[in-house]
Coordinates of C-alpha atoms in Angstrom, one line a residue:
M15 CA 105.8 115.1 70.7
K16 CA 102.4 114.0 72.0
K17 CA 102.6 111.6 74.9
E18 CA 100.9 108.2 74.1
F19 CA 102.3 106.0 76.8
F20 CA 100.9 106.5 80.3
K21 CA 101.4 104.9 83.7
F22 CA 98.2 104.6 85.8
V23 CA 98.3 103.6 89.4
F24 CA 95.1 102.4 91.1
V25 CA 95.3 102.7 94.9
G26 CA 92.4 100.7 96.3
A27 CA 92.4 98.4 93.3
G28 CA 90.5 95.8 95.3
S29 CA 87.5 97.9 94.5
S30 CA 87.5 95.4 91.7
V31 CA 84.6 96.4 89.4
F32 CA 85.3 100.1 89.9
T33 CA 88.9 99.5 88.8
L34 CA 87.7 97.5 85.8
R35 CA 85.3 100.3 84.9
L36 CA 88.0 102.9 84.9
I37 CA 90.4 100.6 83.0
G38 CA 87.7 100.0 80.4
D39 CA 87.5 103.8 80.0
I40 CA 91.2 104.0 79.5
L41 CA 91.1 101.2 76.9
K42 CA 88.3 103.1 75.1
E43 CA 90.3 106.3 74.9
E44 CA 92.0 106.5 71.5
S45 CA 94.6 109.1 72.7
I46 CA 96.1 106.5 75.1
V47 CA 98.0 104.1 72.8
S48 CA 99.7 102.0 75.5
G49 CA 100.7 102.1 79.1
H50 CA 101.4 100.5 82.5
L51 CA 98.6 99.6 84.9
A52 CA 99.9 99.3 88.4
L53 CA 97.3 97.8 90.9
V54 CA 97.7 98.5 94.6
D55 CA 95.8 97.1 97.5
I56 CA 96.7 95.9 101.0
D57 CA 94.3 92.9 100.7
E58 CA 96.5 90.5 98.8
K59 CA 93.7 88.1 97.9
L60 CA 91.5 90.8 96.4
L61 CA 94.6 92.3 94.6
M62 CA 95.4 89.0 92.9
E63 CA 91.8 88.5 91.8
T64 CA 91.7 92.0 90.4
E65 CA 95.0 91.4 88.6
E66 CA 93.7 88.2 87.0
A67 CA 90.5 90.0 85.8
V68 CA 92.5 93.0 84.5
R69 CA 94.9 90.7 82.5
K70 CA 91.9 89.0 80.8
L71 CA 90.2 92.3 80.0
I72 CA 93.5 93.7 78.5
A73 CA 94.0 90.5 76.5
F74 CA 90.5 90.7 75.1
S75 CA 91.0 94.3 74.1
G76 CA 94.1 93.5 72.2
R77 CA 95.8 96.6 73.6
N78 CA 99.4 96.9 74.7
F79 CA 99.5 97.4 78.5
K80 CA 101.9 96.2 81.1
I81 CA 100.2 95.1 84.4
T82 CA 101.8 94.9 87.8
A83 CA 100.4 94.3 91.3
H84 CA 101.7 95.8 94.6
T85 CA 100.7 95.6 98.3
K86 CA 102.9 98.7 99.0
Y87 CA 102.0 101.8 97.1
Q88 CA 105.5 103.1 97.2
D89 CA 106.6 100.3 94.9
A90 CA 104.1 101.4 92.3
L91 CA 104.8 105.2 92.2
P92 CA 108.0 105.6 90.0
G93 CA 107.0 107.0 86.6
T94 CA 103.3 107.6 87.5
D95 CA 101.3 109.9 85.3
Y96 CA 97.9 109.4 87.0
L97 CA 97.0 107.9 90.3
F98 CA 93.4 106.9 90.9
M99 CA 92.5 107.1 94.6
T100 CA 89.6 104.7 95.3
I101 CA 90.5 103.7 98.9
A102 CA 88.1 103.3 101.7
T103 CA 90.2 102.9 104.9
G104 CA 88.6 100.2 107.0
A105 CA 86.6 99.0 103.9
Y106 CA 83.0 98.0 103.9
P107 CA 82.8 96.5 107.5
R108 CA 83.9 99.8 109.1
W109 CA 81.4 101.8 107.1
Q110 CA 78.7 99.5 108.4
K111 CA 80.0 100.0 112.0
D112 CA 79.9 103.8 111.5
I113 CA 76.2 103.5 110.8
E114 CA 75.6 101.1 113.7
I115 CA 77.2 103.4 116.2
S116 CA 75.5 106.5 114.9
T117 CA 72.1 104.9 114.9
R118 CA 72.7 103.9 118.5
H119 CA 73.1 107.6 119.3
G120 CA 69.9 108.5 117.4
V121 CA 71.6 109.8 114.2
L122 CA 70.2 108.3 111.0
Q123 CA 72.1 108.6 107.7
S124 CA 70.9 107.5 104.3
V125 CA 74.5 107.0 103.1
G126 CA 76.9 108.1 105.9
D127 CA 80.0 108.8 103.8
T128 CA 80.0 112.5 103.1
I129 CA 78.8 114.5 106.2
G130 CA 77.3 113.5 109.5
P131 CA 79.2 111.4 112.0
G132 CA 79.9 108.8 109.2
G133 CA 81.5 111.4 107.0
I134 CA 83.6 112.9 109.9
I135 CA 85.0 109.6 111.1
R136 CA 85.7 108.5 107.5
A137 CA 87.6 111.7 106.9
L138 CA 89.7 111.2 110.1
R139 CA 90.8 107.7 109.1
T140 CA 91.2 108.3 105.3
I141 CA 92.8 111.7 105.0
P142 CA 96.1 110.8 106.8
V143 CA 96.5 107.8 104.4
V144 CA 95.8 110.0 101.4
L145 CA 98.3 112.7 102.6
D146 CA 101.0 110.1 103.2
I147 CA 100.5 108.9 99.6
A148 CA 100.6 112.4 98.2
K149 CA 103.7 113.3 100.2
E150 CA 105.5 110.2 98.8
M151 CA 104.4 111.2 95.3
E152 CA 106.0 114.7 95.8
K153 CA 109.4 112.8 96.2
I154 CA 109.0 110.1 93.6
C155 CA 106.6 111.4 90.9
P156 CA 106.1 115.1 91.5
E157 CA 104.5 115.8 88.1
A158 CA 101.8 113.1 88.5
W159 CA 98.1 113.8 89.0
I160 CA 95.8 112.3 91.6
I161 CA 92.3 111.6 90.4
N162 CA 90.3 111.2 93.6
Y163 CA 87.1 109.0 93.8
A164 CA 87.4 108.4 97.6
N165 CA 84.8 109.8 100.0
P166 CA 84.2 112.1 101.6
E167 CA 85.2 113.6 98.2
G168 CA 85.1 117.2 99.1
A169 CA 87.1 116.8 102.3
I170 CA 89.8 114.7 100.7
C171 CA 90.2 117.1 97.8
L172 CA 90.4 120.0 100.2
A173 CA 93.2 118.1 102.1
L174 CA 95.1 117.4 98.9
Q175 CA 94.9 121.0 97.7
K176 CA 95.6 122.5 101.1
Y177 CA 98.4 120.3 102.4
T178 CA 100.2 119.0 99.3
K179 CA 101.8 120.2 96.0
I180 CA 100.5 117.3 93.9
K181 CA 98.2 118.2 91.1
N182 CA 94.8 116.7 91.7
F183 CA 91.1 116.8 91.0
G184 CA 88.1 115.0 92.5
L185 CA 85.4 113.6 90.4
C186 CA 81.8 112.4 91.2
H187 CA 79.3 111.1 88.7
G188 CA 76.3 112.3 90.8
T189 CA 75.6 115.5 89.1
P190 CA 76.1 114.3 85.5
D191 CA 74.0 111.2 86.3
M192 CA 71.1 113.4 87.6
A193 CA 71.4 115.6 84.5
A194 CA 71.0 112.5 82.3
R195 CA 68.0 111.4 84.4
L196 CA 66.3 114.8 84.1
A197 CA 66.9 114.7 80.3
K198 CA 65.4 111.3 79.8
E199 CA 62.8 111.0 82.5
V200 CA 61.6 114.5 82.9
F201 CA 62.1 116.2 79.5
G202 CA 62.0 113.1 77.4
V203 CA 65.2 113.9 75.4
D204 CA 68.6 112.3 74.8
P205 CA 71.1 113.5 77.4
E206 CA 73.2 115.0 74.6
R207 CA 70.5 117.6 74.0
F208 CA 70.4 118.6 77.7
T209 CA 73.0 121.1 78.8
Y210 CA 73.4 122.4 82.3
R211 CA 75.6 124.2 84.8
A212 CA 75.6 123.3 88.5
A213 CA 77.5 124.3 91.6
G214 CA 77.6 123.7 95.3
I215 CA 79.2 121.1 97.6
N216 CA 79.9 117.5 96.6
H217 CA 76.7 115.4 96.9
L218 CA 74.7 118.7 97.2
T219 CA 75.1 120.6 94.0
W220 CA 72.4 122.8 92.5
F221 CA 71.5 123.2 88.8
T222 CA 71.9 126.9 88.0
D223 CA 71.0 126.5 84.3
M224 CA 69.3 123.8 82.3
E225 CA 68.6 123.9 78.6
V226 CA 67.2 121.6 75.9
D227 CA 68.5 122.3 72.4
G228 CA 69.7 125.7 73.7
E229 CA 66.3 126.7 75.1
D230 CA 65.9 127.4 78.9
V231 CA 63.7 124.7 80.4
Y232 CA 63.8 125.8 84.0
P233 CA 60.5 127.7 83.6
I234 CA 58.7 124.4 82.8
L235 CA 60.6 122.2 85.3
K236 CA 57.9 122.1 88.0
E237 CA 55.3 121.2 85.4
Q238 CA 57.5 118.5 83.9
L239 CA 58.4 117.0 87.3
V240 CA 54.7 116.4 88.0
K241 CA 53.8 115.4 84.5
S242 CA 56.5 112.8 84.3
G243 CA 56.0 111.5 87.9
F244 CA 59.6 112.3 88.7
D245 CA 58.5 114.4 91.7
K246 CA 57.3 111.1 93.3
K247 CA 60.6 109.4 92.6
E248 CA 62.7 112.1 94.2
P249 CA 60.3 113.8 96.6
I250 CA 63.0 115.4 98.8
S251 CA 64.8 116.9 95.8
R252 CA 61.4 118.3 94.6
Q253 CA 60.7 119.9 98.0
L254 CA 64.2 121.4 98.2
Y255 CA 63.6 122.9 94.7
D256 CA 60.4 124.5 95.9
V257 CA 62.2 125.9 99.0
Y258 CA 65.5 127.1 97.5
G259 CA 64.5 127.8 93.9
L260 CA 67.1 125.6 92.3
Y261 CA 67.0 121.8 91.7
P262 CA 69.6 119.8 93.7
A263 CA 71.7 116.8 92.7
P264 CA 72.5 113.9 92.9
G265 CA 69.2 112.7 94.2
D266 CA 67.4 112.0 97.5
R267 CA 69.8 109.3 98.7
H268 CA 72.5 111.9 99.2
V269 CA 70.8 115.3 99.5
G270 CA 68.4 114.2 102.2
E271 CA 71.0 113.7 104.9
F272 CA 72.2 117.3 104.5
F273 CA 68.9 118.4 106.1
P274 CA 68.3 116.8 109.5
H275 CA 64.6 117.0 109.5
Y276 CA 64.4 114.4 106.7
M277 CA 66.5 112.0 108.7
K278 CA 64.1 111.8 111.7
E279 CA 62.7 108.4 112.4
Q280 CA 59.1 109.6 112.6
V281 CA 59.4 111.6 109.4
L282 CA 61.0 108.7 107.5
A283 CA 58.1 106.4 108.7
E284 CA 55.3 108.9 107.9
Q285 CA 56.6 110.0 104.5
D286 CA 58.0 106.5 103.6
Y287 CA 61.0 108.0 101.8
E288 CA 62.9 105.4 99.8
W289 CA 66.2 106.2 101.4
K290 CA 65.9 105.7 105.1
N291 CA 68.7 104.9 107.6
N292 CA 71.3 103.0 105.6
D293 CA 70.7 99.3 106.3
F294 CA 73.0 98.3 103.4
K295 CA 70.5 96.1 101.7
V296 CA 70.6 98.1 98.6
V297 CA 74.4 98.6 98.8
D298 CA 74.7 94.8 99.2
G299 CA 72.7 94.3 96.1
W300 CA 74.9 96.7 94.1
R301 CA 78.0 94.9 95.4
E302 CA 76.6 91.6 94.5
E303 CA 75.7 92.7 90.9
A304 CA 79.2 94.2 90.6
R305 CA 80.8 91.0 91.8
I306 CA 78.8 88.9 89.3
L307 CA 80.2 91.1 86.5
F308 CA 83.7 90.9 87.9
D309 CA 83.5 87.1 88.2
E310 CA 82.3 86.8 84.6
V311 CA 85.5 88.4 83.4
R312 CA 87.7 86.5 85.9
N313 CA 86.2 83.0 85.8
K314 CA 83.9 82.7 82.8
E315 CA 85.9 84.8 80.3
C316 CA 82.9 86.7 79.2
G317 CA 81.3 90.1 79.9
Y318 CA 84.3 92.1 78.6
E319 CA 82.1 94.3 76.4
K320 CA 80.3 95.7 79.5
F321 CA 83.5 97.3 80.7
L322 CA 84.6 98.5 77.3
E323 CA 81.4 100.3 76.4
G324 CA 82.2 103.2 78.8
S325 CA 81.3 103.6 82.5
G326 CA 80.0 107.1 82.6
E327 CA 82.9 108.2 84.8
T328 CA 84.7 111.2 83.5
A329 CA 88.4 110.6 84.3
A330 CA 89.2 109.6 80.7
Y331 CA 87.8 112.9 79.4
F332 CA 90.3 114.8 81.7
I333 CA 93.2 112.6 80.5
H334 CA 92.3 113.2 76.9
S335 CA 92.1 117.0 77.4
L336 CA 95.3 117.2 79.4
S337 CA 97.2 115.1 76.8
T338 CA 95.7 116.5 73.6
G339 CA 94.6 120.0 74.5
D340 CA 91.1 119.3 73.3
I341 CA 88.9 121.3 75.6
S342 CA 86.3 119.6 77.8
S343 CA 84.1 120.7 80.7
E344 CA 83.4 118.5 83.7
M345 CA 82.3 118.9 87.3
V346 CA 85.3 119.1 89.6
N347 CA 86.0 119.7 93.3
V348 CA 88.2 122.8 93.8
I349 CA 88.9 125.3 96.5
N350 CA 86.7 128.4 95.9
N351 CA 88.8 131.3 94.7
G352 CA 86.1 133.8 93.7
Y353 CA 84.3 131.2 91.4
I354 CA 81.1 131.5 93.5
D355 CA 80.8 135.1 94.6
N356 CA 78.8 134.7 97.8
V357 CA 80.6 131.6 99.1
T358 CA 83.7 132.2 101.3
S359 CA 87.1 131.8 99.6
G360 CA 89.0 128.8 100.8
I361 CA 86.0 126.5 100.9
I362 CA 85.9 123.4 98.8
V363 CA 83.2 123.5 96.1
E364 CA 82.1 121.5 93.1
L365 CA 81.5 123.3 89.9
P366 CA 82.1 123.1 86.1
T367 CA 85.7 123.3 85.0
Y368 CA 87.3 123.6 81.6
I369 CA 90.3 121.2 81.0
D370 CA 93.0 121.6 78.4
R371 CA 96.7 120.9 78.0
F372 CA 97.5 123.5 80.6
G373 CA 95.4 122.1 83.3
L374 CA 92.1 122.9 85.0
H375 CA 90.2 126.2 84.7
P376 CA 87.2 126.4 87.0
Q377 CA 84.3 128.4 85.6
K378 CA 83.0 131.6 87.2
I379 CA 79.5 130.9 88.5
G380 CA 78.6 134.3 90.0
S381 CA 76.3 134.3 93.0
L382 CA 74.1 131.4 94.2
P383 CA 70.8 132.1 96.0
D384 CA 71.7 133.4 99.5
A385 CA 70.1 130.4 101.3
I386 CA 72.1 127.9 99.1
A387 CA 75.3 130.0 99.5
A388 CA 74.8 129.8 103.3
Q389 CA 74.5 126.0 103.1
C390 CA 77.7 125.8 101.2
D391 CA 79.5 128.1 103.7
R392 CA 78.3 126.0 106.7
L393 CA 79.2 122.7 105.1
G394 CA 82.5 124.0 103.7
R395 CA 83.5 125.4 107.1
E396 CA 82.8 122.0 108.6
Y397 CA 85.1 120.4 106.0
L398 CA 87.8 122.9 106.9
L399 CA 87.6 121.8 110.5
M400 CA 87.5 118.1 109.8
V401 CA 90.4 118.2 107.4
Q402 CA 92.5 120.1 109.8
A403 CA 91.5 117.7 112.6
A404 CA 92.5 114.8 110.4
A405 CA 95.8 116.3 109.4
E406 CA 96.8 117.4 112.9
C407 CA 95.1 114.6 114.9
S408 CA 93.1 117.2 116.8
Y409 CA 90.3 116.1 118.9
E410 CA 89.2 119.6 119.6
L411 CA 88.8 120.4 115.9
A412 CA 87.0 117.1 115.3
R413 CA 84.6 118.0 118.1
Q414 CA 84.0 121.4 116.6
A415 CA 83.2 119.8 113.2
M416 CA 80.8 117.4 115.0
F417 CA 78.9 120.2 116.7
L418 CA 78.7 122.2 113.5
D419 CA 77.3 119.2 111.5
P420 CA 73.6 119.6 110.7
L421 CA 72.8 116.0 111.6
M422 CA 73.9 116.6 115.1
A423 CA 70.5 118.3 115.6
N424 CA 69.2 114.7 115.9
C425 CA 71.7 113.6 118.5
D426 CA 71.3 114.1 122.3
Y427 CA 75.0 113.8 123.1
P428 CA 77.3 114.6 120.1
E429 CA 80.5 114.4 122.0
E430 CA 79.8 110.9 123.3
L431 CA 79.0 109.8 119.7
L432 CA 82.3 111.2 118.5
K433 CA 84.2 109.4 121.3
D434 CA 82.5 106.1 120.5
L435 CA 83.5 106.4 116.8
I436 CA 87.1 107.3 117.6
R437 CA 87.4 104.4 120.1
E438 CA 86.0 102.0 117.4
N439 CA 88.6 103.3 114.9
L440 CA 91.8 103.6 117.0
D441 CA 93.3 100.7 115.0
L442 CA 92.9 102.7 111.8
L443 CA 93.7 106.2 113.1
P444 CA 97.2 107.6 113.5
E445 CA 98.9 106.7 116.8
A446 CA 98.4 110.2 118.1
W447 CA 94.7 109.6 118.6
K448 CA 95.4 107.2 121.5
Y449 CA 97.0 110.0 123.5
N450 CA 95.1 113.2 122.7
G451 CA 92.8 113.0 125.7
N452 CA 89.5 112.0 124.0

């Protein structure tokens, strides 16, 4: 008999609007008839606010869902079908501190949550928490799935797939969002008419194929980028396309910091790129907009439709396919096992994956251009080091990851930067970091 009741656990539910967006997608999915939404966050005030907003959204939808709130994730796990991982250990203030310390050492980062010193320290403080949750799930709900949205996405997915038995997949809207932008802004068509394949590392994937109505449009991409003015909106991506022969995603904000020469103070000033060192002004704006929408639901009892129209996130498509067997294809972070021929096996990659009742089936990509494959290998090997460093509390491996990272080309003393970041985060790192000689 087809399952229609599901228990969803949201760890990091205080990410209030992100939680509401995902719940809106669940409410929109017809194959999910009813269920239990368990909200988890260590910030009790944020948790209570989110619970209030979720209750009002559910009431407006008229759907039959139980809602519970928990400050301890262990209490929420029994009976879980899907756990959404949206945590950010240390939350927003610690991300800001990552950027501040890195800047002091001469390393600029347009985002600072994926690679670079920001990505490394975030992995060190987040992965142990994620692994603790997954290990507890192995005991309490071993058949559940983890759907990961936490960053660094690739590193966390690698840790889950390497160190736990829990079924999991990592999602990022970056590549689908860029595909939609290329469709509308470059080729002037509805996104439904634009089909593509892409592969690479999270936040640095590369379109291997792009078609409009089944016709290959890669041969006219350069012309259309200029004609549409999109080359001026995403100049770094345009140049990387010229250099590597494939167009990158998800846009300059992320892809620029994979290449250290774009993150030099003089270059940023001369070229006036939109995404410079992260000063959080834009992020603050996004957070404020999100909070306004959240407060409309919680306090003004309006704005429900915004969350029920669909967020663009793809988790609900996976749940639909896993429960009904209907086949869908989405971008997923998986360990390379021959899917990309010239990228080393064992490295975490992001690529199209078919989903059905039996699980995930990554698509065979073949070979990427050698220079792109080399980038994937370097970044993937850095992730192998940082994940092992996080799992084993190894300063030596963290230092190796730091020295391998491309942005360290802009740092005079990488080890001093690593030590400063660790000292700043000792309250959030496992106890072993206090005694490992760093």
